[in-house]
Short mmCIF file of C-alpha atoms in Angstrom, two decimals:
data_model
loop_
_atom_site.label_atom_id
_atom_site.label_comp_id
_atom_site.label_asym_id
_atom_site.label_seq_id
_atom_site.Cartn_x
_atom_site.Cartn_y
_atom_site.Cartn_z
CA UNK G 1 0.00 0.00 0.00
CA UNK G 2 2.86 2.32 0.68
CA UNK G 3 4.16 1.73 -2.84
CA UNK G 4 0.85 2.55 -4.56
CA UNK G 5 0.15 5.87 -2.70
CA UNK G 6 2.68 8.71 -2.43
CA UNK G 7 2.00 11.96 -0.56
CA UNK G 8 4.01 15.10 -1.30
CA UNK G 9 4.57 17.47 1.64
CA UNK G 10 3.89 21.20 1.34
CA UNK G 11 7.14 23.11 0.81
CA UNK G 12 6.41 25.80 3.47
CA UNK G 13 5.41 23.50 6.34
CA UNK G 14 8.13 21.84 8.42
CA UNK G 15 8.02 18.04 8.76
CA UNK G 16 6.50 16.57 11.91
CA UNK G 17 9.13 14.31 13.40
CA UNK G 18 6.88 13.11 16.21
CA UNK G 19 4.49 11.28 13.76
CA UNK G 20 6.20 8.51 11.68
CA UNK G 21 4.88 7.44 8.28
CA UNK G 22 3.76 4.06 9.70
CA UNK G 23 1.02 5.72 11.74
CA UNK G 24 -0.32 7.48 8.66
CA UNK G 25 -0.38 4.20 6.75
CA UNK G 26 -2.25 2.49 9.63
CA UNK G 27 -4.83 5.25 9.60
CA UNK G 28 -5.31 4.93 5.90
CA UNK G 29 -5.72 1.10 6.16
CA UNK G 30 -8.35 1.45 8.88
CA UNK G 31 -10.68 3.22 6.39
CA UNK G 32 -11.10 0.89 3.35
CA UNK G 33 -14.28 2.57 2.13
CA UNK G 34 -12.24 5.54 0.83
CA UNK G 35 -9.57 4.09 -1.35
CA UNK G 36 -6.84 6.44 -2.48
CA UNK G 37 -6.76 7.60 -6.09
CA UNK G 38 -3.66 8.07 -8.23
CA UNK G 39 -4.88 11.29 -9.83
CA UNK G 40 -6.53 12.98 -6.82
CA UNK G 41 -4.48 13.66 -3.74
CA UNK G 42 -6.22 13.98 -0.37
CA UNK G 43 -5.55 17.18 1.69
CA UNK G 44 -2.47 16.75 3.79
CA UNK G 45 -3.79 18.83 6.64
CA UNK G 46 -6.34 16.16 7.56
CA UNK G 47 -3.69 13.52 8.01
CA UNK G 48 -1.63 15.81 10.33
CA UNK G 49 -4.59 16.90 12.41
CA UNK G 50 -5.72 13.34 13.11
CA UNK G 51 -2.71 12.32 15.14
CA UNK G 52 -1.70 14.95 17.78
CA UNK G 53 1.81 14.95 19.20
CA UNK G 54 2.08 13.27 22.60
CA UNK G 55 3.47 15.73 25.19
CA UNK G 56 5.65 13.15 26.88
CA UNK G 57 7.59 12.19 23.76
CA UNK G 58 8.21 15.85 22.60
CA UNK G 59 9.37 17.02 26.02
CA UNK G 60 11.74 14.07 26.32
CA UNK G 61 13.34 14.94 22.98
CA UNK G 62 13.58 18.84 23.07
CA UNK G 63 14.05 19.80 26.75
CA UNK G 64 17.78 19.01 27.14
CA UNK G 65 18.67 20.82 23.92
CA UNK G 66 16.68 23.99 24.69
CA UNK G 67 17.95 24.28 28.30
CA UNK G 68 21.58 24.06 27.20
CA UNK G 69 20.97 26.66 24.50
CA UNK G 70 19.24 28.93 26.98
CA UNK G 71 22.11 28.60 29.47
CA UNK G 72 24.67 29.27 26.76
CA UNK G 73 22.71 32.32 25.59
CA UNK G 74 22.44 33.56 29.16
CA UNK G 75 26.18 33.12 29.70
CA UNK G 76 26.92 34.98 26.47
CA UNK G 77 24.59 37.83 27.34
CA UNK G 78 25.93 38.07 30.90
CA UNK G 79 29.48 38.18 29.63
CA UNK G 80 28.62 40.96 27.17
CA UNK G 81 26.74 42.93 29.82
CA UNK G 82 29.62 42.52 32.28
CA UNK G 83 32.16 43.73 29.73
CA UNK G 84 29.99 46.74 28.83
CA UNK G 85 29.47 47.55 32.51
CA UNK G 86 33.21 47.38 33.16
CA UNK G 87 33.89 49.67 30.20
CA UNK G 88 31.28 52.18 31.37
CA UNK G 89 32.65 52.09 34.90
CA UNK G 90 36.21 52.69 33.66
CA UNK G 91 35.02 55.54 31.47
CA UNK G 92 33.11 57.05 34.39
CA UNK G 93 36.17 56.74 36.64
CA UNK G 94 38.33 58.45 34.02
CA UNK G 95 35.81 61.27 33.69
CA UNK G 96 35.64 61.70 37.47
CA UNK G 97 39.44 61.74 37.75
CA UNK G 98 39.68 64.38 35.04
CA UNK G 99 36.98 66.40 36.79
CA UNK G 100 38.79 66.08 40.12
CA UNK G 101 42.07 67.26 38.56
CA UNK G 102 40.33 70.22 36.96
CA UNK G 103 38.61 71.17 40.20
CA UNK G 104 41.87 70.85 42.16
CA UNK G 105 43.61 73.14 39.69
CA UNK G 106 40.73 75.58 39.94
CA UNK G 107 40.90 75.49 43.73
CA UNK G 108 44.64 76.16 43.66
CA UNK G 109 44.14 79.10 41.30
CA UNK G 110 41.45 80.62 43.50
CA UNK G 111 43.53 80.06 46.64
CA UNK G 112 46.48 81.82 45.01
CA UNK G 113 44.26 84.75 44.10
CA UNK G 114 42.85 84.84 47.63
CA UNK G 115 46.37 84.67 49.05
CA UNK G 116 47.40 87.69 46.98
CA UNK G 117 44.34 89.62 48.15
CA UNK G 118 44.33 88.56 51.82
CA UNK G 119 47.22 86.31 52.97
CA UNK G 120 45.75 85.89 56.47
CA UNK G 121 42.30 84.75 55.44
CA UNK G 122 40.91 81.85 57.57
CA UNK G 123 39.90 79.92 54.46
CA UNK G 124 43.58 79.55 53.53
CA UNK G 125 44.45 78.22 56.99
CA UNK G 126 41.64 75.65 56.85
CA UNK G 127 42.73 74.53 53.37
CA UNK G 128 46.31 74.08 54.62
CA UNK G 129 45.05 71.95 57.53
CA UNK G 130 42.96 69.83 55.17
CA UNK G 131 45.93 69.26 52.89
CA UNK G 132 48.16 68.29 55.81
CA UNK G 133 45.61 65.81 57.15
CA UNK G 134 45.05 64.30 53.70
CA UNK G 135 48.80 63.87 53.15
CA UNK G 136 49.17 62.11 56.52
CA UNK G 137 46.23 59.78 56.03
CA UNK G 138 47.03 59.12 52.33
CA UNK G 139 43.49 58.13 51.48
CA UNK G 140 42.89 56.76 47.97
CA UNK G 141 39.98 59.13 47.36
CA UNK G 142 40.67 62.71 48.48
CA UNK G 143 37.22 64.14 48.02
CA UNK G 144 34.22 63.69 45.85
CA UNK G 145 33.33 65.88 42.90
CA UNK G 146 30.41 67.43 44.80
CA UNK G 147 32.66 68.57 47.65
CA UNK G 148 35.13 70.12 45.23
CA UNK G 149 32.35 71.85 43.33
CA UNK G 150 30.96 73.26 46.57
CA UNK G 151 34.41 74.43 47.59
CA UNK G 152 35.02 76.11 44.24
CA UNK G 153 31.63 77.83 44.42
CA UNK G 154 32.38 79.02 47.96
CA UNK G 155 35.74 80.46 46.91
CA UNK G 156 34.19 82.18 43.92
CA UNK G 157 31.50 83.64 46.17
CA UNK G 158 34.16 84.89 48.59
CA UNK G 159 36.17 86.49 45.79
CA UNK G 160 33.07 88.19 44.41
CA UNK G 161 32.13 89.49 47.85
CA UNK G 162 35.67 90.73 48.52
CA UNK G 163 35.73 92.50 45.16
CA UNK G 164 32.40 94.19 45.91
CA UNK G 165 33.56 95.21 49.39
CA UNK G 166 36.78 96.61 47.94
CA UNK G 167 34.89 98.69 45.39
CA UNK G 168 32.49 99.93 48.07
CA UNK G 169 35.36 100.84 50.40
CA UNK G 170 37.20 102.69 47.64
CA UNK G 171 34.05 104.69 46.85
CA UNK G 172 33.58 105.52 50.53
CA UNK G 173 37.24 106.52 50.83
CA UNK G 174 36.98 108.80 47.80
CA UNK G 175 33.85 110.41 49.24
CA UNK G 176 35.50 110.92 52.63
CA UNK G 177 38.56 112.48 51.00
CA UNK G 178 36.35 114.93 49.12
CA UNK G 179 34.50 115.85 52.31
CA UNK G 180 37.82 116.22 54.14
CA UNK G 181 39.19 118.58 51.49
CA UNK G 182 36.00 120.61 51.56
CA UNK G 183 36.03 120.89 55.36
CA UNK G 184 39.70 121.86 55.33
CA UNK G 185 39.01 124.61 52.82
CA UNK G 186 36.17 125.92 54.99
CA UNK G 187 38.36 125.79 58.09
CA UNK G 188 41.22 127.61 56.41
CA UNK G 189 38.92 130.30 55.08
CA UNK G 190 37.44 130.82 58.55
CA UNK G 191 40.89 130.94 60.12
CA UNK G 192 42.02 133.51 57.60
CA UNK G 193 38.88 135.55 58.13
CA UNK G 194 39.14 135.65 61.92
CA UNK G 195 42.91 135.40 62.35
CA UNK G 196 43.21 139.16 62.80
CA UNK G 197 40.71 139.23 65.69
CA UNK G 198 43.20 139.47 68.53
CA UNK G 199 41.90 140.98 71.79
CA UNK G 200 43.41 144.36 70.96
CA UNK G 201 42.09 144.31 67.43
CA UNK G 202 38.65 143.11 68.53
CA UNK G 203 38.25 146.14 70.77
CA UNK G 204 39.13 148.53 67.96
CA UNK G 205 36.92 146.58 65.54
CA UNK G 206 33.74 146.43 67.63
CA UNK G 207 34.19 149.62 69.66
CA UNK G 208 32.52 151.94 67.08
CA UNK G 209 29.39 149.81 67.17
CA UNK G 210 29.11 150.16 70.94
CA UNK G 211 29.71 153.90 70.71
CA UNK G 212 26.71 154.36 68.44
CA UNK G 213 24.45 152.77 71.06
CA UNK G 214 25.30 155.18 73.87
CA UNK G 215 25.31 158.94 74.23
CA UNK G 216 28.74 160.49 73.86
CA UNK G 217 30.11 163.84 74.95
CA UNK G 218 30.30 166.40 72.17
CA UNK G 219 34.02 166.89 72.78
CA UNK G 220 34.93 163.41 71.50
CA UNK G 221 35.64 162.83 67.86
CA UNK G 222 33.55 160.17 66.13
CA UNK G 223 35.53 156.97 66.27
CA UNK G 224 34.28 155.78 62.89
CA UNK G 225 36.38 158.27 61.00
CA UNK G 226 39.60 157.16 59.31
CA UNK G 227 42.74 157.95 61.30
CA UNK G 228 44.97 157.97 58.20
CA UNK G 229 48.44 156.39 58.01
CA UNK G 230 50.24 158.40 60.65
CA UNK G 231 50.31 155.44 63.06
CA UNK G 232 51.82 153.10 60.45
CA UNK G 233 55.51 152.67 59.77
CA UNK G 234 57.02 154.07 56.60
CA UNK G 235 60.21 152.56 55.24
CA UNK G 236 63.09 154.09 53.32
CA UNK G 237 65.24 152.39 50.70
CA UNK G 238 65.72 151.69 47.04
CA UNK G 239 63.32 148.71 47.04
CA UNK G 240 60.27 148.76 49.27
CA UNK G 241 57.74 145.96 49.24
CA UNK G 242 54.14 146.83 50.02
CA UNK G 243 50.70 145.27 49.98
CA UNK G 244 49.48 144.79 46.41
CA UNK G 245 45.95 145.82 47.42
CA UNK G 246 46.45 148.93 49.57
CA UNK G 247 50.21 149.70 49.03
CA UNK G 248 50.95 149.69 52.75
CA UNK G 249 54.68 149.40 53.48
CA UNK G 250 55.70 145.94 54.63
CA UNK G 251 59.45 145.39 54.23
CA UNK G 252 62.50 146.25 52.13
CA UNK G 253 64.63 144.37 49.64
CA UNK G 254 67.55 144.27 52.08
CA UNK G 255 65.51 142.06 54.44
CA UNK G 256 65.27 139.18 51.95
CA UNK G 257 67.11 136.05 53.08
CA UNK G 258 65.87 133.54 50.51
CA UNK G 259 63.78 133.46 47.35
CA UNK G 260 63.48 129.64 47.16
CA UNK G 261 60.15 129.21 48.96
CA UNK G 262 56.70 128.30 47.73
CA UNK G 263 53.42 129.65 49.05
CA UNK G 264 49.79 129.05 48.25
CA UNK G 265 49.96 131.36 45.20
CA UNK G 266 53.40 130.43 43.87
CA UNK G 267 56.84 131.83 44.70
CA UNK G 268 57.43 133.34 48.15
CA UNK G 269 60.28 135.22 49.88
CA UNK G 270 61.78 134.77 53.35
CA UNK G 271 62.25 138.12 55.17
CA UNK G 272 64.01 139.06 58.41
CA UNK G 273 61.40 141.59 59.45
CA UNK G 274 58.06 143.05 58.33
CA UNK G 275 55.99 145.98 59.55
CA UNK G 276 52.35 147.01 59.54
CA UNK G 277 51.06 143.43 59.81
CA UNK G 278 48.78 141.52 62.18
CA UNK G 279 49.48 137.97 63.37
CA UNK G 280 46.91 135.25 63.84
CA UNK G 281 46.72 132.27 66.19
CA UNK G 282 49.56 129.75 66.45
CA UNK G 283 48.96 126.41 64.78
CA UNK G 284 51.02 123.39 63.69
CA UNK G 285 51.40 122.73 59.97
CA UNK G 286 53.15 119.91 58.15
CA UNK G 287 55.01 121.56 55.29
CA UNK G 288 57.36 120.19 52.66
CA UNK G 289 60.38 120.70 54.94
CA UNK G 290 58.72 119.24 58.04
CA UNK G 291 56.45 120.16 60.93
CA UNK G 292 56.36 123.83 62.02
CA UNK G 293 54.39 126.06 64.38
CA UNK G 294 53.31 129.12 62.38
CA UNK G 295 51.05 132.15 62.47
CA UNK G 296 49.29 133.76 59.54
CA UNK G 297 50.14 137.41 58.93
CA UNK G 298 47.81 139.90 57.26
CA UNK G 299 47.96 143.51 56.20
CA UNK G 300 47.03 145.91 58.99
CA UNK G 301 45.01 148.14 56.68
CA UNK G 302 43.12 145.86 54.23
CA UNK G 303 43.31 142.61 56.24
CA UNK G 304 44.67 140.65 53.27
CA UNK G 305 46.50 137.48 54.30
CA UNK G 306 50.04 137.88 52.95
CA UNK G 307 51.85 134.81 54.32
CA UNK G 308 52.99 133.44 57.67
CA UNK G 309 55.67 133.66 60.31
CA UNK G 310 57.61 130.76 61.81
CA UNK G 311 57.15 130.46 65.57
CA UNK G 312 58.89 127.12 66.08
CA UNK G 313 60.62 124.54 63.86
CA UNK G 314 60.64 120.93 65.09
CA UNK G 315 63.53 119.95 62.82
CA UNK G 316 67.04 121.16 63.69
CA UNK G 317 67.76 121.99 60.07
CA UNK G 318 64.87 124.48 60.01
CA UNK G 319 65.70 126.35 63.21
CA UNK G 320 67.01 129.32 61.21
CA UNK G 321 63.41 130.09 60.13
CA UNK G 322 62.17 130.84 63.65
CA UNK G 323 61.06 134.44 64.04
CA UNK G 324 61.18 135.12 60.28
CA UNK G 325 58.42 135.83 57.79
CA UNK G 326 57.19 134.39 54.51
CA UNK G 327 55.48 136.80 52.09
CA UNK G 328 54.09 135.63 48.77
CA UNK G 329 55.43 137.40 45.70
CA UNK G 330 52.01 137.62 44.05
CA UNK G 331 50.62 139.63 46.98
CA UNK G 332 53.52 142.14 47.05
CA UNK G 333 54.19 145.26 45.01
CA UNK G 334 57.13 147.64 44.63
CA UNK G 335 56.07 150.81 46.42
CA UNK G 336 57.88 153.99 45.19
#
């Protein structure tokens, strides 16, 4: 019967190894009422669906092969995953080491800048202590990237704050210097204005005002009238220096000791004596040649400040100036 009937398998369906050809022949022999025909082939799907595969026989044949393949595949995948994990970990370690080196260099740069700005800053002392302790312990990991980042940010914040404080202090210092110069100018102007008010001069200055408030005898002359120049000293000589404003005699050319002095208005002369001047209060001044005790001198007639006189010199080299007078050339005139 097997020689008379031949069945061709479909090309796209795999062969069923669990069902031998003997079983199909037995099934065909058990149904004699449907004899096979040479020219008409029965559907092959009916012969495969009649005999299902026993579960015991298939499991006994395929289980050992599939478990070994699964284990081999698992080993291969685990090995690949392990190698990739090791590569990623090495790459991450290299990146962290590079980041640590960069942060350490940045910290050193900021510490050097802080040391130049403030060598005694407590942050520098703490960093030195940390370095000493780390060198003694010799730990494999000095610090994490987060700690270094926080430290760098702290140092940058400190530098920014120090820079802002420095700018603010410089602005305050400039403002204080301006106020100091302004107050000094006001003080000098007030001193010059009231330097002539000695007790004797104050009486002669305010006495006419008091006389107008009281009744006076008719025999007295009015004190507000000008007394002229008869109480002032007149000098003789070829060169007479006087006040540039009112031409009052002050000194002569023979009294000049030096022409190498500087006043507030330029060149000034050092004289042995002067006349017809008023002296102000004694005060200490720090000049180019050192500290001196001086008095301002002003014209007796027009009250113009002409210079100063040296009362005391604190330096031995300047003792020759004591008792002598400085008159500024711009405020003098040749009186003839």
